[in-house]
Amino acid sequence: MVPGVEAEACSGSLGRGLSIGLGTALAARMSGRDSKVYVVMGDGEINEGSVWEAAACADKHRLADPKAVIDYNKIQSAGSVFEIQNMEPLADKWRSFGFRVFECNGHSVAELRRVFQATAAAPLDRPRV
């Protein structure tokens, strides 16, 4: 057990993580819990349709959580995302689903800290990625 972590789910490349996070966030809202829900996904995983169904649902319910974190290294299991399924312009796709989009260099701890602080300070009126 990790202090402060109440639940975790590893869904791998199947794209179920955002759906699980969405359900967790909805349950927290319904029960009045002040939880923070994060979902970490790879850029290959977001090729799955279930990710985009969950994204549409998160926007519908105007959930500030789950906060989606995407490791956008442009490589997936069998090659480049551009060769397999190009998702560009990725940020615009998330915006079209009603998400607030924050971008940073994930190899920089300072930038990660900055973007997580920015997401925490953003209005809670819609989901964030």
mmCIF file of C-alpha atoms in Angstrom:
data_model
loop_
_atom_site.group_PDB
_atom_site.id
_atom_site.type_symbol
_atom_site.label_atom_id
_atom_site.label_comp_id
_atom_site.label_asym_id
_atom_site.label_seq_id
_atom_site.Cartn_x
_atom_site.Cartn_y
_atom_site.Cartn_z
ATOM 1 C CA MET A 1 0.000 0.000 0.000
ATOM 2 C CA VAL A 2 1.162 3.507 -0.844
ATOM 3 C CA PRO A 3 0.040 6.174 1.637
ATOM 4 C CA GLY A 4 -2.682 8.308 0.069
ATOM 5 C CA VAL A 5 -3.401 5.841 -2.745
ATOM 6 C CA GLU A 6 -6.774 4.226 -2.174
ATOM 7 C CA ALA A 7 -7.042 2.218 -5.380
ATOM 8 C CA GLU A 8 -5.152 1.446 -8.528
ATOM 9 C CA ALA A 9 -5.845 -0.452 -11.703
ATOM 10 C CA CYS A 10 -3.423 -1.540 -14.360
ATOM 11 C CA SER A 11 -5.189 -1.874 -17.688
ATOM 12 C CA GLY A 12 -2.210 -1.938 -20.020
ATOM 13 C CA SER A 13 -2.756 -1.098 -23.653
ATOM 14 C CA LEU A 14 -6.444 -2.023 -23.683
ATOM 15 C CA GLY A 15 -7.577 1.559 -23.108
ATOM 16 C CA ARG A 16 -9.709 0.801 -20.046
ATOM 17 C CA GLY A 17 -7.816 3.109 -17.687
ATOM 18 C CA LEU A 18 -9.724 6.286 -18.511
ATOM 19 C CA SER A 19 -13.053 4.460 -18.152
ATOM 20 C CA ILE A 20 -12.020 3.108 -14.743
ATOM 21 C CA GLY A 21 -10.841 6.562 -13.682
ATOM 22 C CA LEU A 22 -14.085 8.098 -14.877
ATOM 23 C CA GLY A 23 -16.117 5.631 -12.826
ATOM 24 C CA THR A 24 -13.939 6.306 -9.788
ATOM 25 C CA ALA A 25 -14.403 10.067 -10.189
ATOM 26 C CA LEU A 26 -18.166 9.745 -10.623
ATOM 27 C CA ALA A 27 -18.387 7.554 -7.508
ATOM 28 C CA ALA A 28 -16.359 10.112 -5.548
ATOM 29 C CA ARG A 29 -18.668 12.914 -6.673
ATOM 30 C CA MET A 30 -21.799 10.919 -5.808
ATOM 31 C CA SER A 31 -20.513 10.021 -2.339
ATOM 32 C CA GLY A 32 -19.130 13.502 -1.619
ATOM 33 C CA ARG A 33 -15.514 12.342 -1.325
ATOM 34 C CA ASP A 34 -12.770 14.843 -2.058
ATOM 35 C CA SER A 35 -10.639 12.484 -4.125
ATOM 36 C CA LYS A 36 -8.048 13.154 -6.776
ATOM 37 C CA VAL A 37 -8.083 10.719 -9.694
ATOM 38 C CA TYR A 38 -5.208 10.417 -12.174
ATOM 39 C CA VAL A 39 -5.008 8.149 -15.202
ATOM 40 C CA VAL A 40 -1.654 7.569 -16.930
ATOM 41 C CA MET A 41 -1.868 6.405 -20.539
ATOM 42 C CA GLY A 42 0.575 5.785 -23.334
ATOM 43 C CA ASP A 43 0.116 7.303 -26.760
ATOM 44 C CA GLY A 44 -0.433 3.850 -28.256
ATOM 45 C CA GLU A 45 -3.178 3.147 -25.731
ATOM 46 C CA ILE A 46 -5.142 6.206 -26.788
ATOM 47 C CA ASN A 47 -5.748 4.579 -30.175
ATOM 48 C CA GLU A 48 -8.447 2.546 -28.437
ATOM 49 C CA GLY A 49 -12.021 3.677 -28.983
ATOM 50 C CA SER A 50 -12.907 3.155 -25.325
ATOM 51 C CA VAL A 51 -10.547 6.025 -24.433
ATOM 52 C CA TRP A 52 -12.521 8.428 -26.596
ATOM 53 C CA GLU A 53 -15.872 7.129 -25.327
ATOM 54 C CA ALA A 54 -14.678 7.814 -21.780
ATOM 55 C CA ALA A 55 -13.402 11.254 -22.842
ATOM 56 C CA ALA A 56 -16.836 12.136 -24.223
ATOM 57 C CA CYS A 57 -18.460 10.908 -21.013
ATOM 58 C CA ALA A 58 -16.069 12.919 -18.814
ATOM 59 C CA ASP A 59 -16.980 16.062 -20.733
ATOM 60 C CA LYS A 60 -20.702 15.255 -20.547
ATOM 61 C CA HIS A 61 -20.515 15.045 -16.757
ATOM 62 C CA ARG A 62 -18.163 18.064 -16.535
ATOM 63 C CA LEU A 63 -15.766 16.112 -14.354
ATOM 64 C CA ALA A 64 -12.544 17.810 -13.243
ATOM 65 C CA ASP A 65 -11.289 14.286 -12.569
ATOM 66 C CA PRO A 66 -9.926 12.042 -13.797
ATOM 67 C CA LYS A 67 -6.875 14.008 -14.779
ATOM 68 C CA ALA A 68 -5.402 12.201 -17.778
ATOM 69 C CA VAL A 69 -1.624 12.061 -18.145
ATOM 70 C CA ILE A 70 -0.359 10.935 -21.546
ATOM 71 C CA ASP A 71 3.161 9.693 -22.134
ATOM 72 C CA TYR A 72 3.428 11.046 -25.660
ATOM 73 C CA ASN A 73 6.752 9.534 -26.694
ATOM 74 C CA LYS A 74 5.377 8.772 -30.181
ATOM 75 C CA ILE A 75 6.308 5.074 -29.967
ATOM 76 C CA GLN A 76 3.989 2.149 -29.413
ATOM 77 C CA SER A 77 4.391 -1.590 -29.365
ATOM 78 C CA ALA A 78 5.014 -2.175 -33.051
ATOM 79 C CA GLY A 79 6.552 1.120 -34.174
ATOM 80 C CA SER A 80 6.005 4.836 -34.481
ATOM 81 C CA VAL A 81 2.542 6.227 -33.779
ATOM 82 C CA PHE A 82 2.824 8.046 -37.111
ATOM 83 C CA GLU A 83 3.226 4.713 -38.958
ATOM 84 C CA ILE A 84 0.525 2.845 -37.043
ATOM 85 C CA GLN A 85 -2.174 5.416 -36.259
ATOM 86 C CA ASN A 86 -1.333 9.083 -36.384
ATOM 87 C CA MET A 87 -3.200 10.994 -33.673
ATOM 88 C CA GLU A 88 -1.994 14.476 -34.631
ATOM 89 C CA PRO A 89 -3.037 17.079 -33.774
ATOM 90 C CA LEU A 90 -3.364 15.332 -30.416
ATOM 91 C CA ALA A 91 -3.915 18.385 -28.197
ATOM 92 C CA ASP A 92 -6.685 19.606 -30.504
ATOM 93 C CA LYS A 93 -8.426 16.225 -30.318
ATOM 94 C CA TRP A 94 -8.567 16.432 -26.522
ATOM 95 C CA ARG A 95 -9.781 20.035 -26.685
ATOM 96 C CA SER A 96 -12.552 18.937 -29.063
ATOM 97 C CA PHE A 97 -13.717 16.542 -26.321
ATOM 98 C CA GLY A 98 -13.966 19.440 -23.851
ATOM 99 C CA PHE A 99 -10.687 18.861 -22.004
ATOM 100 C CA ARG A 100 -8.351 21.558 -20.746
ATOM 101 C CA VAL A 101 -4.983 20.632 -22.273
ATOM 102 C CA PHE A 102 -1.646 21.167 -20.559
ATOM 103 C CA GLU A 103 1.625 20.254 -22.257
ATOM 104 C CA CYS A 104 5.164 19.841 -20.956
ATOM 105 C CA ASN A 105 8.414 17.970 -21.413
ATOM 106 C CA GLY A 106 7.856 14.856 -19.330
ATOM 107 C CA HIS A 107 11.606 14.397 -18.885
ATOM 108 C CA SER A 108 11.801 17.612 -16.843
ATOM 109 C CA VAL A 109 10.742 17.343 -13.209
ATOM 110 C CA ALA A 110 10.458 21.143 -13.034
ATOM 111 C CA GLU A 111 8.085 21.192 -16.025
ATOM 112 C CA LEU A 112 6.047 18.317 -14.638
ATOM 113 C CA ARG A 113 5.738 20.146 -11.326
ATOM 114 C CA ARG A 114 4.688 23.326 -13.161
ATOM 115 C CA VAL A 115 2.018 21.599 -15.223
ATOM 116 C CA PHE A 116 0.590 19.654 -12.258
ATOM 117 C CA GLN A 117 0.342 22.937 -10.325
ATOM 118 C CA ALA A 118 -1.390 24.536 -13.315
ATOM 119 C CA THR A 119 -3.913 21.706 -13.550
ATOM 120 C CA ALA A 120 -4.622 21.992 -9.829
ATOM 121 C CA ALA A 121 -5.206 25.752 -10.180
ATOM 122 C CA ALA A 122 -7.458 25.436 -13.255
ATOM 123 C CA PRO A 123 -11.223 25.831 -12.856
ATOM 124 C CA LEU A 124 -12.967 22.577 -11.976
ATOM 125 C CA ASP A 125 -15.576 22.929 -14.717
ATOM 126 C CA ARG A 126 -14.209 20.319 -17.121
ATOM 127 C CA PRO A 127 -11.749 17.426 -17.440
ATOM 128 C CA ARG A 128 -8.011 17.973 -17.807
ATOM 129 C CA VAL A 129 -5.287 16.215 -19.786
#
